[in-house]
Each structure stands twice: as structure tokens, then as C-alpha cells.
Amino acid sequence: MDASVLANKLSQRSKELYYDVYTVFDWPDVLPHNEYWMSPELLSVYGTEYADSLNESQLVKLSQLETINMFSIFAYGESDLIQTILKNTLRSDLSEFNDYLSHFIDEENKHLWFFTEFCNKYDNGVIPVRNIPMISKFTIDIERLLSFIRIIVFEEIGDYYNYIVMNDVRITPFVREIHKRHHMDEVGHIAIGWKIAEKLLRDMRSVNSKEITAASNHMSNFMESSLQSFYNPDLYARININKPYDLRSNLLQHNARKEKHENILNRINIKLDKLWAGAN
Amino acid sequence: MLVVSVKIIEWLKERKPELNEISLDQNLMNTGALDSLQFVSFLMFIEQLREKKIPQEEVIPDNFLTINEIMNTFFNIKNENNGYLDE
């Protein structure tokens, strides 16, 4: 579908589905502490002997903590994402997307609010993301393109989890509702995000194959580092694992976890390959 | 027994085999020895070595500029030769 037609359709959809984030959810005072908040198959220990060594109560607790960790990562991600979109929303080369980008910012701001509220209400607040800013090694144009691709990929990874949890009847209903709301908005953001990335790449005057390879490698590293952020030693310590840093290292080297990462990233890699091919 | 600095250099070189030499006073960020996508794992590696979490307020670029700075800030090691860790 043509990019501007898609943007118009998505704007119309956002207007029809518009919601007040402060009233759309009926927030329970507490969530059940004996129920999974995340599908067991999505836990960072799944498929390994380390999962087998944990009892049911530890696994349930880990599912709750990893939900808080994931929503914290989402909240920080939304914040970065809003800043990127704001920097670009009035640029003339993206004028065909302007109207929808306003909805995009509005919806992402709502996500930022409800993920933060969830972490505040059901744990000790948002878990700080422990990164520091570093200067990009890419040209301004490529960095601008990458900032959009990182957004889309971040949303694609998030949506992998959203889709599974929202359809999993074993999960506490309120948690499923949060994932479903996020998913409904993300579908549009992901669709337009790839169109914007295609356009930015197409419009680049001078980009060579070496730069594309470097950008592609950067995205592979970004995806791996995004998935690694789901392995949080502080959470392992909270379920009484003695050597939480060792567990994290062992899990990241485990073949079952590497396979899971490939599985999560498979669909995204196909889209990325298609995008980079368009640059040649 | 292995010196802290040796362990840090090993970690960095394992992830960037193209790096030949990493000196103790080399700026890790400007020279590409450490990039933003590796940083969280690197931070956790340092915490694992010191067996103690680094407080959030100490996670600032200045504390991670060089290996000497990291040893000084997080291991209280002024001189590399004193930087032995029990295996």
C-alpha cells in the first residue's frame, strides 16, 4: 500500500479508536500473587535446566518480576521513541506522515503512562535502564534512519511478547488487557515505521554498501542487546538465586536461549533484509 | 589469581577481536573498544567482578572512560599491580 494512503487510513483508525488512558483501565488494587503475569514460555530461563531447578512459586514470582522489568524497558523505550518522533514530525520530507505522527506521539505517551503506572502500583516503580549515551559513529542521515529502525524493531520485539501474553488464558486478565491495548496501537506504529524507514533510505543521496553493512551490523547488535536486557540479575536475586550474575551469563550462552532469540527475531530479520535490499 | 585489568581487557577483546591492544588509559568510548550497545552487559560484568551492584548515580560516562578509571572508581585500585582478584 502507498505510504500516504496507509498514513491516512491509520490516522482515521486512531481517531475512531481514541481512548482516555486515565479511564480506559479499571486498575485492581492488587494483582494475584499466585498467578503467572507472563507466559512461562517467555521467561528468560525457559527451555534450560535452570528453569527445571526452580520451584513453581519461584517461576510465578519470576514471571511477575520479568513483567515489571519488561514494562520498565517499554517505558524507557517509549520515552526515547517520543523524542525521536518529535524531532522529525515537522520535517518536510515526512509531511505525508505528519498527521499520523501526532497520533503516534499521543498513543506512545499513553503507553509511557500506563507502563509506569503498572510498575508503580504493583512493584517498586520503574526499574532504571542502566545505559549511558555515547556518540554515534554514523553520519547524520544514517543515524536518523537508524533511530527510526531502532524504534520499529523495539516495537516489533515488544509486540512479539504482547501477542503471546494477550492470548494466553493462563495469565492474570488485567495483565493481558495491558498487553492487548499496547498491541492494538503498536500494529499501526509498526506498519508506518517500516514505510518511513523505506522512505528515508530511498531519499538518501549518498550511501554506500560499506555503510549499509555497518548499519545492518549495528541493528543486529541492537536486537541482541535489546533481548539481553530481559535477563536481569536483580530479579534472579529476588527469587533467591545465589549467583544471579552467573545465571545471566550462563543463560545468554545457552543454546536453548540462542534458539529462542532467533525465533523472536526471525520475522524482524526478514523485514530488515528486505529493507537493506532496497538500498542496493 | 588474575588482575582486574586483565579480566576487563579479555572481556572487551572477546567481543571485539579486531582490537589489538587496549591500554589502561585508553578512552574506551572514543576508540570504539566499548559501544553503547555493549554497555549494560559490560556494567554487569564489572558488578560481577566486584561482587556488588554499582549504584545508579555512579553509572555515568566519566566513571567508565578508561580501565584505570574503572579500577579506581569501582575497585579502589590505584595501581594495576595491586589489582588481584581471588579466582
mmCIF file of C-alpha atoms in Angstrom:
data_model
loop_
_atom_site.group_PDB
_atom_site.id
_atom_site.type_symbol
_atom_site.label_atom_id
_atom_site.label_comp_id
_atom_site.label_asym_id
_atom_site.label_seq_id
_atom_site.Cartn_x
_atom_site.Cartn_y
_atom_site.Cartn_z
ATOM 1 C CA MET A 1 0.000 0.000 0.000
ATOM 2 C CA ASP A 2 1.179 3.511 -0.809
ATOM 3 C CA ALA A 3 2.711 5.215 2.249
ATOM 4 C CA SER A 4 0.438 8.280 2.289
ATOM 5 C CA VAL A 5 -2.705 6.151 1.822
ATOM 6 C CA LEU A 6 -1.611 3.974 4.738
ATOM 7 C CA ALA A 7 -0.875 7.047 6.893
ATOM 8 C CA ASN A 8 -4.367 8.438 6.189
ATOM 9 C CA LYS A 9 -6.045 5.120 6.988
ATOM 10 C CA LEU A 10 -4.104 4.821 10.235
ATOM 11 C CA SER A 11 -4.969 8.401 11.232
ATOM 12 C CA GLN A 12 -8.633 7.601 10.691
ATOM 13 C CA ARG A 13 -8.281 4.396 12.723
ATOM 14 C CA SER A 14 -6.604 6.283 15.583
ATOM 15 C CA LYS A 15 -9.446 8.820 15.638
ATOM 16 C CA GLU A 16 -12.049 6.032 15.755
ATOM 17 C CA LEU A 17 -10.233 4.083 18.470
ATOM 18 C CA TYR A 18 -9.251 7.158 20.516
ATOM 19 C CA TYR A 19 -9.314 6.471 24.270
ATOM 20 C CA ASP A 20 -8.748 8.244 27.557
ATOM 21 C CA VAL A 21 -5.801 6.453 29.163
ATOM 22 C CA TYR A 22 -6.878 7.537 32.651
ATOM 23 C CA THR A 23 -10.262 5.821 32.429
ATOM 24 C CA VAL A 24 -9.795 3.014 29.907
ATOM 25 C CA PHE A 25 -8.468 0.578 32.541
ATOM 26 C CA ASP A 26 -10.115 -0.486 35.765
ATOM 27 C CA TRP A 27 -6.946 -0.847 37.857
ATOM 28 C CA PRO A 28 -7.205 -3.574 40.552
ATOM 29 C CA ASP A 29 -5.725 -2.593 43.943
ATOM 30 C CA VAL A 30 -3.558 -5.711 43.876
ATOM 31 C CA LEU A 31 -2.838 -8.424 41.339
ATOM 32 C CA PRO A 32 -2.934 -12.115 42.273
ATOM 33 C CA HIS A 33 0.475 -13.166 43.543
ATOM 34 C CA ASN A 34 -0.127 -16.843 42.861
ATOM 35 C CA GLU A 35 -0.736 -16.382 39.119
ATOM 36 C CA TYR A 36 1.579 -16.000 36.154
ATOM 37 C CA TRP A 37 1.812 -12.480 34.732
ATOM 38 C CA MET A 38 3.896 -13.669 31.777
ATOM 39 C CA SER A 39 3.642 -16.893 29.782
ATOM 40 C CA PRO A 40 6.120 -19.446 31.194
ATOM 41 C CA GLU A 41 7.481 -19.949 27.657
ATOM 42 C CA LEU A 42 8.529 -16.267 27.588
ATOM 43 C CA LEU A 43 10.565 -16.368 30.790
ATOM 44 C CA SER A 44 14.292 -15.774 30.428
ATOM 45 C CA VAL A 45 15.045 -19.208 31.920
ATOM 46 C CA TYR A 46 12.614 -21.160 29.717
ATOM 47 C CA GLY A 47 13.962 -24.226 27.924
ATOM 48 C CA THR A 48 17.003 -24.578 30.166
ATOM 49 C CA GLU A 49 17.958 -26.748 33.132
ATOM 50 C CA TYR A 50 17.871 -23.573 35.227
ATOM 51 C CA ALA A 51 14.101 -23.381 34.774
ATOM 52 C CA ASP A 52 13.831 -27.032 35.846
ATOM 53 C CA SER A 53 15.736 -26.226 39.042
ATOM 54 C CA LEU A 54 13.227 -23.570 40.124
ATOM 55 C CA ASN A 55 10.047 -24.449 42.007
ATOM 56 C CA GLU A 56 6.602 -23.309 40.871
ATOM 57 C CA SER A 57 6.494 -20.412 43.292
ATOM 58 C CA GLN A 58 9.862 -19.078 42.057
ATOM 59 C CA LEU A 59 8.705 -19.359 38.437
ATOM 60 C CA VAL A 60 5.463 -17.500 39.187
ATOM 61 C CA LYS A 61 7.393 -14.774 41.027
ATOM 62 C CA LEU A 62 9.897 -14.533 38.165
ATOM 63 C CA SER A 63 7.017 -14.115 35.692
ATOM 64 C CA GLN A 64 5.783 -11.164 37.752
ATOM 65 C CA LEU A 65 9.207 -9.555 38.101
ATOM 66 C CA GLU A 66 10.033 -10.060 34.418
ATOM 67 C CA THR A 67 6.744 -8.343 33.568
ATOM 68 C CA ILE A 68 7.793 -5.355 35.688
ATOM 69 C CA ASN A 69 11.222 -5.428 34.021
ATOM 70 C CA MET A 70 9.685 -5.602 30.549
ATOM 71 C CA PHE A 71 7.201 -2.788 31.232
ATOM 72 C CA SER A 72 10.098 -0.701 32.608
ATOM 73 C CA ILE A 73 12.082 -1.298 29.417
ATOM 74 C CA PHE A 74 8.978 -0.410 27.417
ATOM 75 C CA ALA A 75 8.512 2.816 29.432
ATOM 76 C CA TYR A 76 12.096 3.920 28.747
ATOM 77 C CA GLY A 77 11.742 2.853 25.125
ATOM 78 C CA GLU A 78 8.554 4.894 24.725
ATOM 79 C CA SER A 79 10.367 7.915 26.118
ATOM 80 C CA ASP A 80 13.236 7.588 23.584
ATOM 81 C CA LEU A 81 10.755 6.920 20.830
ATOM 82 C CA ILE A 82 8.638 10.007 21.549
ATOM 83 C CA GLN A 83 11.777 12.157 21.468
ATOM 84 C CA THR A 84 12.766 10.729 18.072
ATOM 85 C CA ILE A 85 9.317 11.250 16.574
ATOM 86 C CA LEU A 86 9.099 14.804 17.969
ATOM 87 C CA LYS A 87 12.414 15.702 16.343
ATOM 88 C CA ASN A 88 11.070 14.549 12.979
ATOM 89 C CA THR A 89 7.383 15.276 12.948
ATOM 90 C CA LEU A 90 7.592 18.688 11.254
ATOM 91 C CA ARG A 91 10.343 17.802 8.783
ATOM 92 C CA SER A 92 9.182 18.482 5.250
ATOM 93 C CA ASP A 93 10.385 15.135 3.908
ATOM 94 C CA LEU A 94 7.935 13.379 6.242
ATOM 95 C CA SER A 95 4.994 15.707 5.572
ATOM 96 C CA GLU A 96 2.802 12.887 4.251
ATOM 97 C CA PHE A 97 3.087 11.228 7.703
ATOM 98 C CA ASN A 98 2.618 14.368 9.845
ATOM 99 C CA ASP A 99 -0.989 13.819 10.843
ATOM 100 C CA TYR A 100 -0.454 10.213 11.856
ATOM 101 C CA LEU A 101 2.769 11.053 13.700
ATOM 102 C CA SER A 102 0.689 13.239 16.044
ATOM 103 C CA HIS A 103 -1.452 10.195 16.889
ATOM 104 C CA PHE A 104 1.731 8.151 17.191
ATOM 105 C CA ILE A 105 3.110 10.545 19.845
ATOM 106 C CA ASP A 106 -0.235 10.666 21.666
ATOM 107 C CA GLU A 107 -0.503 6.874 21.792
ATOM 108 C CA GLU A 108 3.108 6.354 22.834
ATOM 109 C CA ASN A 109 2.675 8.902 25.609
ATOM 110 C CA LYS A 110 -0.308 6.886 26.848
ATOM 111 C CA HIS A 111 1.803 3.736 26.821
ATOM 112 C CA LEU A 112 4.516 5.526 28.775
ATOM 113 C CA TRP A 113 1.906 6.450 31.368
ATOM 114 C CA PHE A 114 0.271 3.037 31.763
ATOM 115 C CA PHE A 115 3.527 1.076 31.874
ATOM 116 C CA THR A 116 4.884 3.452 34.518
ATOM 117 C CA GLU A 117 1.627 3.284 36.471
ATOM 118 C CA PHE A 118 1.733 -0.521 36.391
ATOM 119 C CA CYS A 119 5.289 -0.618 37.783
ATOM 120 C CA ASN A 120 4.441 1.964 40.465
ATOM 121 C CA LYS A 121 1.260 0.224 41.513
ATOM 122 C CA TYR A 122 2.376 -3.397 41.544
ATOM 123 C CA ASP A 123 6.089 -3.173 42.422
ATOM 124 C CA ASN A 124 8.644 -0.557 43.483
ATOM 125 C CA GLY A 125 8.340 1.608 40.393
ATOM 126 C CA VAL A 126 10.045 1.552 37.030
ATOM 127 C CA ILE A 127 13.367 -0.313 37.071
ATOM 128 C CA PRO A 128 16.037 2.129 35.826
ATOM 129 C CA VAL A 129 17.570 1.334 32.455
ATOM 130 C CA ARG A 130 21.301 1.403 33.077
ATOM 131 C CA ASN A 131 22.656 2.796 29.857
ATOM 132 C CA ILE A 132 24.738 5.853 29.106
ATOM 133 C CA PRO A 133 24.626 7.972 25.958
ATOM 134 C CA MET A 134 27.511 7.622 23.517
ATOM 135 C CA ILE A 135 28.296 9.482 20.318
ATOM 136 C CA SER A 136 27.079 7.774 17.146
ATOM 137 C CA LYS A 137 29.722 6.624 14.672
ATOM 138 C CA PHE A 138 27.306 7.073 11.771
ATOM 139 C CA THR A 139 26.634 10.073 9.524
ATOM 140 C CA ILE A 140 23.674 12.291 10.446
ATOM 141 C CA ASP A 141 21.474 10.788 7.697
ATOM 142 C CA ILE A 142 22.236 7.200 8.619
ATOM 143 C CA GLU A 143 21.826 7.886 12.323
ATOM 144 C CA ARG A 144 18.423 9.423 11.593
ATOM 145 C CA LEU A 145 17.431 6.322 9.636
ATOM 146 C CA LEU A 146 18.753 4.052 12.387
ATOM 147 C CA SER A 147 16.855 5.960 15.052
ATOM 148 C CA PHE A 148 13.635 5.052 13.207
ATOM 149 C CA ILE A 149 14.636 1.453 12.590
ATOM 150 C CA ARG A 150 15.531 1.005 16.263
ATOM 151 C CA ILE A 151 12.028 2.256 17.142
ATOM 152 C CA ILE A 152 10.336 -0.215 14.803
ATOM 153 C CA VAL A 153 12.490 -3.118 15.917
ATOM 154 C CA PHE A 154 11.906 -2.244 19.570
ATOM 155 C CA GLU A 155 8.161 -2.229 18.897
ATOM 156 C CA GLU A 156 8.317 -5.474 16.915
ATOM 157 C CA ILE A 157 10.104 -7.228 19.794
ATOM 158 C CA GLY A 158 7.591 -5.807 22.277
ATOM 159 C CA ASP A 159 4.713 -6.918 20.107
ATOM 160 C CA TYR A 160 6.042 -10.487 19.970
ATOM 161 C CA TYR A 161 5.514 -10.586 23.757
ATOM 162 C CA ASN A 162 2.233 -8.611 23.631
ATOM 163 C CA TYR A 163 0.624 -11.000 21.194
ATOM 164 C CA ILE A 164 1.519 -14.154 23.106
ATOM 165 C CA VAL A 165 0.541 -12.841 26.553
ATOM 166 C CA MET A 166 -2.743 -11.221 25.454
ATOM 167 C CA ASN A 167 -3.883 -14.580 24.033
ATOM 168 C CA ASP A 168 -2.691 -16.702 26.963
ATOM 169 C CA VAL A 169 -5.602 -17.695 29.226
ATOM 170 C CA ARG A 170 -3.204 -18.747 31.999
ATOM 171 C CA ILE A 171 -2.226 -15.110 32.588
ATOM 172 C CA THR A 172 -3.872 -12.692 35.031
ATOM 173 C CA PRO A 173 -6.614 -10.971 32.958
ATOM 174 C CA PHE A 174 -5.561 -7.408 33.789
ATOM 175 C CA VAL A 175 -2.032 -8.040 32.523
ATOM 176 C CA ARG A 176 -3.489 -9.474 29.301
ATOM 177 C CA GLU A 177 -5.590 -6.333 28.938
ATOM 178 C CA ILE A 178 -2.500 -4.088 29.168
ATOM 179 C CA HIS A 179 -0.734 -6.167 26.502
ATOM 180 C CA LYS A 180 -3.813 -6.094 24.264
ATOM 181 C CA ARG A 181 -4.158 -2.309 24.466
ATOM 182 C CA HIS A 182 -0.469 -1.911 23.649
ATOM 183 C CA HIS A 183 -0.735 -4.334 20.743
ATOM 184 C CA MET A 184 -3.738 -2.549 19.211
ATOM 185 C CA ASP A 185 -1.793 0.720 18.963
ATOM 186 C CA GLU A 186 1.512 -0.864 18.001
ATOM 187 C CA VAL A 187 0.120 -2.520 14.880
ATOM 188 C CA GLY A 188 -0.253 0.905 13.268
ATOM 189 C CA HIS A 189 3.068 2.248 14.559
ATOM 190 C CA ILE A 190 4.969 -0.732 13.207
ATOM 191 C CA ALA A 191 3.293 -0.533 9.799
ATOM 192 C CA ILE A 192 4.051 3.172 9.357
ATOM 193 C CA GLY A 193 7.521 2.829 10.872
ATOM 194 C CA TRP A 194 8.702 0.487 8.114
ATOM 195 C CA LYS A 195 7.258 2.849 5.474
ATOM 196 C CA ILE A 196 9.156 5.786 6.994
ATOM 197 C CA ALA A 197 12.367 3.757 7.105
ATOM 198 C CA GLU A 198 11.932 2.786 3.431
ATOM 199 C CA LYS A 199 11.431 6.419 2.502
ATOM 200 C CA LEU A 200 14.419 7.704 4.468
ATOM 201 C CA LEU A 201 16.649 5.071 2.911
ATOM 202 C CA ARG A 202 15.325 5.754 -0.590
ATOM 203 C CA ASP A 203 15.867 9.506 -0.183
ATOM 204 C CA MET A 204 19.481 9.193 0.903
ATOM 205 C CA ARG A 205 21.734 10.754 -1.686
ATOM 206 C CA SER A 206 24.969 9.083 -0.820
ATOM 207 C CA VAL A 207 25.064 5.783 0.948
ATOM 208 C CA ASN A 208 27.472 3.034 0.012
ATOM 209 C CA SER A 209 27.422 -0.696 0.606
ATOM 210 C CA LYS A 210 30.009 -0.423 3.377
ATOM 211 C CA GLU A 211 27.761 1.972 5.292
ATOM 212 C CA ILE A 212 24.751 -0.295 4.765
ATOM 213 C CA THR A 213 26.734 -3.262 6.096
ATOM 214 C CA ALA A 214 27.765 -1.229 9.158
ATOM 215 C CA ALA A 215 24.151 -0.139 9.728
ATOM 216 C CA SER A 216 22.929 -3.707 9.323
ATOM 217 C CA ASN A 217 25.533 -4.952 11.839
ATOM 218 C CA HIS A 218 24.509 -2.201 14.234
ATOM 219 C CA MET A 219 20.903 -3.372 14.054
ATOM 220 C CA SER A 220 21.909 -6.996 14.709
ATOM 221 C CA ASN A 221 23.802 -5.838 17.803
ATOM 222 C CA PHE A 222 20.885 -3.630 18.836
ATOM 223 C CA MET A 223 18.445 -6.546 18.639
ATOM 224 C CA GLU A 224 20.705 -8.830 20.635
ATOM 225 C CA SER A 225 21.324 -6.160 23.250
ATOM 226 C CA SER A 226 17.560 -5.492 23.474
ATOM 227 C CA LEU A 227 16.878 -9.161 24.184
ATOM 228 C CA GLN A 228 19.731 -9.296 26.714
ATOM 229 C CA SER A 229 18.006 -6.561 28.724
ATOM 230 C CA PHE A 230 15.319 -9.136 29.609
ATOM 231 C CA TYR A 231 17.942 -11.073 31.629
ATOM 232 C CA ASN A 232 18.141 -9.024 34.815
ATOM 233 C CA PRO A 233 20.318 -10.358 37.679
ATOM 234 C CA ASP A 234 18.478 -8.200 40.229
ATOM 235 C CA LEU A 235 15.325 -10.204 39.508
ATOM 236 C CA TYR A 236 17.151 -13.517 39.838
ATOM 237 C CA ALA A 237 18.407 -12.344 43.253
ATOM 238 C CA ARG A 238 14.804 -11.547 44.238
ATOM 239 C CA ILE A 239 13.782 -15.180 43.659
ATOM 240 C CA ASN A 240 16.700 -16.291 45.860
ATOM 241 C CA ILE A 241 19.178 -17.397 43.235
ATOM 242 C CA ASN A 242 22.619 -17.375 44.844
ATOM 243 C CA LYS A 243 24.750 -16.298 41.911
ATOM 244 C CA PRO A 244 22.464 -14.115 39.775
ATOM 245 C CA TYR A 245 25.226 -12.728 37.523
ATOM 246 C CA ASP A 246 26.460 -16.246 36.770
ATOM 247 C CA LEU A 247 22.928 -17.285 35.884
ATOM 248 C CA ARG A 248 22.624 -14.368 33.465
ATOM 249 C CA SER A 249 25.940 -15.235 31.757
ATOM 250 C CA ASN A 250 25.049 -18.928 31.554
ATOM 251 C CA LEU A 251 21.619 -18.230 30.119
ATOM 252 C CA LEU A 252 22.983 -15.885 27.465
ATOM 253 C CA GLN A 253 25.350 -18.628 26.287
ATOM 254 C CA HIS A 254 22.733 -21.378 26.409
ATOM 255 C CA ASN A 255 21.755 -22.919 23.078
ATOM 256 C CA ALA A 256 18.070 -23.039 24.022
ATOM 257 C CA ARG A 257 18.124 -19.291 24.659
ATOM 258 C CA LYS A 258 20.017 -18.589 21.429
ATOM 259 C CA GLU A 259 17.353 -20.550 19.555
ATOM 260 C CA LYS A 260 14.623 -18.552 21.291
ATOM 261 C CA HIS A 261 16.295 -15.289 20.292
ATOM 262 C CA GLU A 262 16.464 -16.471 16.666
ATOM 263 C CA ASN A 263 12.802 -17.361 16.849
ATOM 264 C CA ILE A 264 11.831 -13.916 18.211
ATOM 265 C CA LEU A 265 13.978 -12.091 15.655
ATOM 266 C CA ASN A 266 13.210 -14.231 12.618
ATOM 267 C CA ARG A 267 10.285 -12.160 11.325
ATOM 268 C CA ILE A 268 12.132 -8.891 12.034
ATOM 269 C CA ASN A 269 15.267 -10.058 10.228
ATOM 270 C CA ILE A 270 13.217 -10.877 7.124
ATOM 271 C CA LYS A 271 11.835 -7.321 7.108
ATOM 272 C CA LEU A 272 15.272 -5.822 7.741
ATOM 273 C CA ASP A 273 16.826 -7.848 4.906
ATOM 274 C CA LYS A 274 14.086 -6.589 2.599
ATOM 275 C CA LEU A 275 14.726 -3.006 3.720
ATOM 276 C CA TRP A 276 18.507 -3.178 3.190
ATOM 277 C CA ALA A 277 17.981 -4.863 -0.197
ATOM 278 C CA GLY A 278 16.035 -1.763 -1.242
ATOM 279 C CA ALA A 279 19.185 0.305 -0.744
ATOM 280 C CA ASN A 280 21.124 -1.593 -3.374
ATOM 281 C CA MET B 1 44.566 -15.024 40.545
ATOM 282 C CA LEU B 2 44.023 -12.608 37.697
ATOM 283 C CA VAL B 3 44.426 -8.869 37.659
ATOM 284 C CA VAL B 4 41.182 -6.930 37.314
ATOM 285 C CA SER B 5 42.526 -5.059 34.303
ATOM 286 C CA VAL B 6 43.402 -8.317 32.523
ATOM 287 C CA LYS B 7 39.882 -9.614 33.023
ATOM 288 C CA ILE B 8 38.407 -6.377 31.689
ATOM 289 C CA ILE B 9 40.692 -6.409 28.637
ATOM 290 C CA GLU B 10 39.826 -10.068 27.984
ATOM 291 C CA TRP B 11 36.112 -9.250 28.112
ATOM 292 C CA LEU B 12 36.474 -6.355 25.674
ATOM 293 C CA LYS B 13 38.708 -8.255 23.233
ATOM 294 C CA GLU B 14 36.443 -11.275 23.256
ATOM 295 C CA ARG B 15 33.664 -9.051 21.910
ATOM 296 C CA LYS B 16 35.863 -7.012 19.552
ATOM 297 C CA PRO B 17 38.582 -9.368 18.302
ATOM 298 C CA GLU B 18 39.728 -6.702 15.842
ATOM 299 C CA LEU B 19 41.173 -4.724 18.764
ATOM 300 C CA ASN B 20 44.879 -5.477 19.063
ATOM 301 C CA GLU B 21 45.925 -3.559 22.122
ATOM 302 C CA ILE B 22 43.859 -1.955 24.838
ATOM 303 C CA SER B 23 45.840 0.201 27.214
ATOM 304 C CA LEU B 24 44.797 1.089 30.743
ATOM 305 C CA ASP B 25 44.475 4.787 29.994
ATOM 306 C CA GLN B 26 42.825 4.396 26.588
ATOM 307 C CA ASN B 27 39.469 6.137 26.220
ATOM 308 C CA LEU B 28 37.205 3.120 25.764
ATOM 309 C CA MET B 29 34.300 5.021 24.265
ATOM 310 C CA ASN B 30 36.093 7.294 21.790
ATOM 311 C CA THR B 31 38.224 4.455 20.449
ATOM 312 C CA GLY B 32 35.293 2.067 19.940
ATOM 313 C CA ALA B 33 36.544 -0.506 22.444
ATOM 314 C CA LEU B 34 33.191 -0.131 24.205
ATOM 315 C CA ASP B 35 29.998 0.859 22.409
ATOM 316 C CA SER B 36 26.584 1.880 23.679
ATOM 317 C CA LEU B 37 25.004 -1.481 22.819
ATOM 318 C CA GLN B 38 27.560 -3.397 24.895
ATOM 319 C CA PHE B 39 27.445 -1.068 27.833
ATOM 320 C CA VAL B 40 24.793 -2.762 30.003
ATOM 321 C CA SER B 41 26.493 -6.158 29.687
ATOM 322 C CA PHE B 42 29.843 -4.528 30.453
ATOM 323 C CA LEU B 43 28.356 -2.857 33.527
ATOM 324 C CA MET B 44 27.040 -6.200 34.744
ATOM 325 C CA PHE B 45 30.432 -7.801 34.123
ATOM 326 C CA ILE B 46 32.065 -5.141 36.333
ATOM 327 C CA GLU B 47 29.420 -5.780 39.013
ATOM 328 C CA GLN B 48 30.073 -9.496 38.781
ATOM 329 C CA LEU B 49 33.829 -8.901 39.237
ATOM 330 C CA ARG B 50 33.374 -6.656 42.278
ATOM 331 C CA GLU B 51 30.513 -8.852 43.583
ATOM 332 C CA LYS B 52 28.480 -5.757 44.311
ATOM 333 C CA LYS B 53 25.927 -3.701 42.423
ATOM 334 C CA ILE B 54 27.019 -0.285 41.163
ATOM 335 C CA PRO B 55 24.642 2.409 42.445
ATOM 336 C CA GLN B 56 22.640 4.068 39.691
ATOM 337 C CA GLU B 57 24.128 7.515 40.435
ATOM 338 C CA GLU B 58 27.607 6.129 39.680
ATOM 339 C CA VAL B 59 26.574 4.907 36.214
ATOM 340 C CA ILE B 60 27.951 7.961 34.405
ATOM 341 C CA PRO B 61 30.323 8.153 31.418
ATOM 342 C CA ASP B 62 33.218 9.650 33.420
ATOM 343 C CA ASN B 63 33.463 6.524 35.586
ATOM 344 C CA PHE B 64 33.864 4.250 32.561
ATOM 345 C CA LEU B 65 36.207 6.298 30.375
ATOM 346 C CA THR B 66 39.311 4.164 30.896
ATOM 347 C CA ILE B 67 40.219 0.888 32.592
ATOM 348 C CA ASN B 68 42.263 2.860 35.130
ATOM 349 C CA GLU B 69 39.197 4.955 35.947
ATOM 350 C CA ILE B 70 37.046 1.844 36.332
ATOM 351 C CA MET B 71 39.609 0.221 38.666
ATOM 352 C CA ASN B 72 39.944 3.394 40.669
ATOM 353 C CA THR B 73 36.200 4.058 40.983
ATOM 354 C CA PHE B 74 34.781 0.580 41.430
ATOM 355 C CA PHE B 75 37.636 -1.486 42.856
ATOM 356 C CA ASN B 76 39.520 1.204 44.752
ATOM 357 C CA ILE B 77 42.646 0.159 42.868
ATOM 358 C CA LYS B 78 45.100 2.974 42.109
ATOM 359 C CA ASN B 79 47.840 0.719 40.797
ATOM 360 C CA GLU B 80 47.275 -2.142 38.393
ATOM 361 C CA ASN B 81 49.765 -4.382 40.230
ATOM 362 C CA ASN B 82 47.600 -4.358 43.337
ATOM 363 C CA GLY B 83 44.517 -5.351 41.421
ATOM 364 C CA TYR B 84 44.373 -9.057 42.076
ATOM 365 C CA LEU B 85 41.104 -10.874 42.459
ATOM 366 C CA ASP B 86 40.651 -14.282 44.042
ATOM 367 C CA GLU B 87 39.779 -16.885 41.469
#
